[in-house]
Short mmCIF file of C-alpha atoms in Angstrom, two decimals:
data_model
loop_
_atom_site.label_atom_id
_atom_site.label_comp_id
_atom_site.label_asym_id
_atom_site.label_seq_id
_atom_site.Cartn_x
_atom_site.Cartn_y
_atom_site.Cartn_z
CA UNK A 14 -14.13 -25.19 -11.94
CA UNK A 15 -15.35 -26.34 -8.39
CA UNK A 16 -12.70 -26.08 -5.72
CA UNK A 17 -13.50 -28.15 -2.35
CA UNK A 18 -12.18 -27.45 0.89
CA UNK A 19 -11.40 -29.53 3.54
CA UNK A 20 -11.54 -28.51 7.34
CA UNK A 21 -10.60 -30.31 10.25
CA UNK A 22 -13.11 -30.22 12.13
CA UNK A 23 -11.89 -29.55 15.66
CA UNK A 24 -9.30 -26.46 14.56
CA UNK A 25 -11.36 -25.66 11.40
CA UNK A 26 -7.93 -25.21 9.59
CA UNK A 27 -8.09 -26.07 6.00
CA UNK A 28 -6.66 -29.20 5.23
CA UNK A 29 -6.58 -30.01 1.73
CA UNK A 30 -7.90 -28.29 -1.20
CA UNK A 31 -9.19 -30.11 -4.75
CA UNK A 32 -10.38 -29.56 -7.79
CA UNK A 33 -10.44 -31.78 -11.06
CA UNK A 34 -8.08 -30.53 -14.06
CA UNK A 35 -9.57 -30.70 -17.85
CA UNK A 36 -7.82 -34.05 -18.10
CA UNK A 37 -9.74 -35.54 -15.13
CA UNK A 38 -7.06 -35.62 -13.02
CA UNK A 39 -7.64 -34.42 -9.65
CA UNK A 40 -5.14 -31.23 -8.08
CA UNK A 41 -4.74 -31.53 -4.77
CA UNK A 42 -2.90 -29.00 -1.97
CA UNK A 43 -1.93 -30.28 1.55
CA UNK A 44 -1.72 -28.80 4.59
CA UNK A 45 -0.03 -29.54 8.19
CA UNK A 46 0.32 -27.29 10.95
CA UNK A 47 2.23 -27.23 14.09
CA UNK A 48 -0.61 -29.54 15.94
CA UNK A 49 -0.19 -32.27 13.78
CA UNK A 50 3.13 -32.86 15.12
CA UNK A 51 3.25 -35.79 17.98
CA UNK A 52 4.33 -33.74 21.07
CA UNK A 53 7.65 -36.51 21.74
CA UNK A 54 10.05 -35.90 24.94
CA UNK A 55 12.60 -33.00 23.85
CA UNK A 56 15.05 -33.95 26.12
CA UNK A 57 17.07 -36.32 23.81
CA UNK A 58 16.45 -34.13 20.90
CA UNK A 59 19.26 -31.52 20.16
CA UNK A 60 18.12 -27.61 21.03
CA UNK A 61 18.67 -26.41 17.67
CA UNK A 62 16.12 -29.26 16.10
CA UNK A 63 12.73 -27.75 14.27
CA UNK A 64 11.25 -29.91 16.98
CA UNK A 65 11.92 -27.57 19.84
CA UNK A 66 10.88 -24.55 17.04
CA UNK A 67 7.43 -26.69 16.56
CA UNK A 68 7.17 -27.67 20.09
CA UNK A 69 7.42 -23.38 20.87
CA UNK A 70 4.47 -22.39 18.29
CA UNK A 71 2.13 -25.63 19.85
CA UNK A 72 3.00 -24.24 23.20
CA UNK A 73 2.15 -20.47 22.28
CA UNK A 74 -0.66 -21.53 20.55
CA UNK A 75 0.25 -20.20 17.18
CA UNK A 76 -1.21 -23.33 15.34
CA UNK A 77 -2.28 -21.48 11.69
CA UNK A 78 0.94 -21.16 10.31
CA UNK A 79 1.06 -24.02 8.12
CA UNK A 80 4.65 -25.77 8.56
CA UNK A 81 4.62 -28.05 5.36
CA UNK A 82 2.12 -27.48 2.17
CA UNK A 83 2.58 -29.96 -0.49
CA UNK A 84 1.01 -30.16 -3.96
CA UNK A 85 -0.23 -33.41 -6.13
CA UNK A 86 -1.56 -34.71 -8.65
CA UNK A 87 -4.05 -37.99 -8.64
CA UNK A 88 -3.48 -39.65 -11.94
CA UNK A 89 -4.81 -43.18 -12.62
CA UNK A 90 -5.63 -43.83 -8.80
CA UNK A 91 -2.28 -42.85 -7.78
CA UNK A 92 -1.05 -39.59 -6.20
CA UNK A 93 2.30 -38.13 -7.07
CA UNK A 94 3.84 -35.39 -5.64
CA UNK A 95 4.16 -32.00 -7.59
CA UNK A 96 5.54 -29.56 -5.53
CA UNK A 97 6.26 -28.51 -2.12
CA UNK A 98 7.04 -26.30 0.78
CA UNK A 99 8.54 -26.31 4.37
CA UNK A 100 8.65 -23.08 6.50
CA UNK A 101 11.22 -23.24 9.67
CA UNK A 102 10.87 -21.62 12.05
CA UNK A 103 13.21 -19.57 15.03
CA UNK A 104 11.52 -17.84 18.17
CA UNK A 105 7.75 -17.88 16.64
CA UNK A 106 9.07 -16.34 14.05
CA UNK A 107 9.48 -17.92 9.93
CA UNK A 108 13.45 -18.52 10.24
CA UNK A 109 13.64 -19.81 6.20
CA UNK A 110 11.62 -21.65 3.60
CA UNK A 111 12.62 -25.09 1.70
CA UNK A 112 11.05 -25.49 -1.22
CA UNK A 113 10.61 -29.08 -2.87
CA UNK A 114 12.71 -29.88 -6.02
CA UNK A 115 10.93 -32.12 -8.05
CA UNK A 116 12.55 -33.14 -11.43
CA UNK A 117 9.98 -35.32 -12.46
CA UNK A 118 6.25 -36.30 -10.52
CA UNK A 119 7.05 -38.26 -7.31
CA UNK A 120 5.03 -41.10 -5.93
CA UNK A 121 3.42 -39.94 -2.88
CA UNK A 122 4.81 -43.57 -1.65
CA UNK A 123 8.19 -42.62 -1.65
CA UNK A 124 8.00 -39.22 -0.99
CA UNK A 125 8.92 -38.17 3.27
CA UNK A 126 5.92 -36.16 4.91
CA UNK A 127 7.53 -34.38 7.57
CA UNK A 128 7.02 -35.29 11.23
CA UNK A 129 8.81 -35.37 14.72
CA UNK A 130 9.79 -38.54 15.85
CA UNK A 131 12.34 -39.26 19.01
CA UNK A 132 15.39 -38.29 16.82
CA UNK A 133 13.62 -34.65 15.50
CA UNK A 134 12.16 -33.54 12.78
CA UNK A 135 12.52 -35.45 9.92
CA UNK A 136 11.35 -34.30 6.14
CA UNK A 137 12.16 -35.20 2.69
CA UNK A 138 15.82 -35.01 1.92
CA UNK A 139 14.62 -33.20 -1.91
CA UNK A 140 13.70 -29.68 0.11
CA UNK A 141 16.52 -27.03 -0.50
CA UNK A 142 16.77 -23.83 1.22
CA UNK A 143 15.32 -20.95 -0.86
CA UNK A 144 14.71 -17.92 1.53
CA UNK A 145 16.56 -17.24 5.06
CA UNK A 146 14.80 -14.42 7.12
CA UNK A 147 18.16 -13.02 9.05
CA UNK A 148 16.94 -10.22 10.59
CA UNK A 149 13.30 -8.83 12.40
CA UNK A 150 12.24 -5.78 14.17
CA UNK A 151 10.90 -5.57 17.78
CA UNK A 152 7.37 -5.91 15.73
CA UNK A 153 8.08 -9.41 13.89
CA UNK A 154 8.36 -7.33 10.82
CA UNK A 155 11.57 -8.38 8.40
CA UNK A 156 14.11 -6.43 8.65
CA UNK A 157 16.27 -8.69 6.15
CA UNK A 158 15.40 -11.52 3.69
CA UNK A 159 18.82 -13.42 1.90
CA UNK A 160 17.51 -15.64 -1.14
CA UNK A 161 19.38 -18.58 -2.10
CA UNK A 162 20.53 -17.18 -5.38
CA UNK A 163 22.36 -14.74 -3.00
CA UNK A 164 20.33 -11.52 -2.92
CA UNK A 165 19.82 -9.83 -0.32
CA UNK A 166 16.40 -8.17 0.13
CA UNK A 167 16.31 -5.32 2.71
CA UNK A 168 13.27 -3.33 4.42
CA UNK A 169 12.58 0.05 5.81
CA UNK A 170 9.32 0.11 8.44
CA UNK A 171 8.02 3.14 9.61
CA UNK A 172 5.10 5.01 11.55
CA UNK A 173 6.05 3.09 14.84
CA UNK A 174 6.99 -0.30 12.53
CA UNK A 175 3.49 -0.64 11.47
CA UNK A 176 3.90 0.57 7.42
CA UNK A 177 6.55 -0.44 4.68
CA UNK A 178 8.14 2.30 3.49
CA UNK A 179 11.39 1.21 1.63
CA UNK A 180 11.88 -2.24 0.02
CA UNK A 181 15.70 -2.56 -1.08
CA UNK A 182 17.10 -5.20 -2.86
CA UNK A 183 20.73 -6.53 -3.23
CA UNK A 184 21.81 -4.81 -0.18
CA UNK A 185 22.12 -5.79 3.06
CA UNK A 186 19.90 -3.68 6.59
CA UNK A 187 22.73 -2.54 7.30
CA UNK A 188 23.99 -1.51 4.22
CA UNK A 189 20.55 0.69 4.20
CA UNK A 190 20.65 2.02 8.02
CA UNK A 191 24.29 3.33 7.38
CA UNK A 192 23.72 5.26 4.95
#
């Protein structure tokens, strides 16, 4: 199997990624990152828009954190979508991940890439919330991870924050810290 690899070439992020299945059909991933996102005036746009999130990691230059990763399939000529994901974020940190619920293979054509326009961020309306990071350290470690199913997944850092030490799930931090 030969993956390829594409780079942009001023960045050198990876862009996509391809290879060609055992039926000939090509898999493709997708990547966009903060600096694809048109830098539009934030004024009109409500604070608690992605934008201003987006706007914060272009402005702090944290530009490798991929924001939206989608996954296809090129059968026939045409591209459908697979699969999908869309990371949030909330003061440079990841704030909660969608994932993309596909019932059946969507036609790229109809399927909404997100972007910033004047209004704010704007994505496919078939992303659902599946992870919510609640709670950090002083270190950007988390502290607190709720899954939509409803567990809550709790960590323990230690050594000055640098090293995991405890990883409990179904309770809350500070479920764990008052103990």
């Amino acid at each position: 199997t030969t993956i390829n690899n594409t780079y942009d070439v001023n960045s050198n992020l990876l862009r996509t990624t391809s290879t060609i299945n055992s039926n000939g059909n090509e898999i493709k991933t997708r990547y966009k990152y903060p600096i694809d996102y048109a830098n539009v005036p934030l004024a009109p746009i409500p604070a608690t828009d992605e934008a201003h999130d987006i706007a914060a990691l272009q402005i702090n230059n944290i530009v490798n954190v991929p924001v939206e990763v989608n996954n296809s399939i090129v059968k026939g000529g045409v591209e459908y979508i697979t699969g999908g994901k869309l990371n949030y974020f909330e003061n440079l940190k990841l704030e909660k991940i969608l994932e993309l619920e596909v019932n059946s293979l969507i036609n790229s054509n109809s399927f909404n890439f997100s972007t910033i326009n004047t209004s704010g961020f704007l994505s496919d309306n078939r992303y659902k919330e599946k992870i919510f990071f609640s709670k950090y350290d002083n270190k950007g470690n988390p502290l607190e991870v709720k899954q939509a199913d409803g567990i809550t997944t709790s960590y323990v850092w230690g050594h000055n924050n640098q090293y995991l030490i405890a990883k409990v799930v179904n309770a809350t931090y500070q479920d764990i810290t008052n103990t």
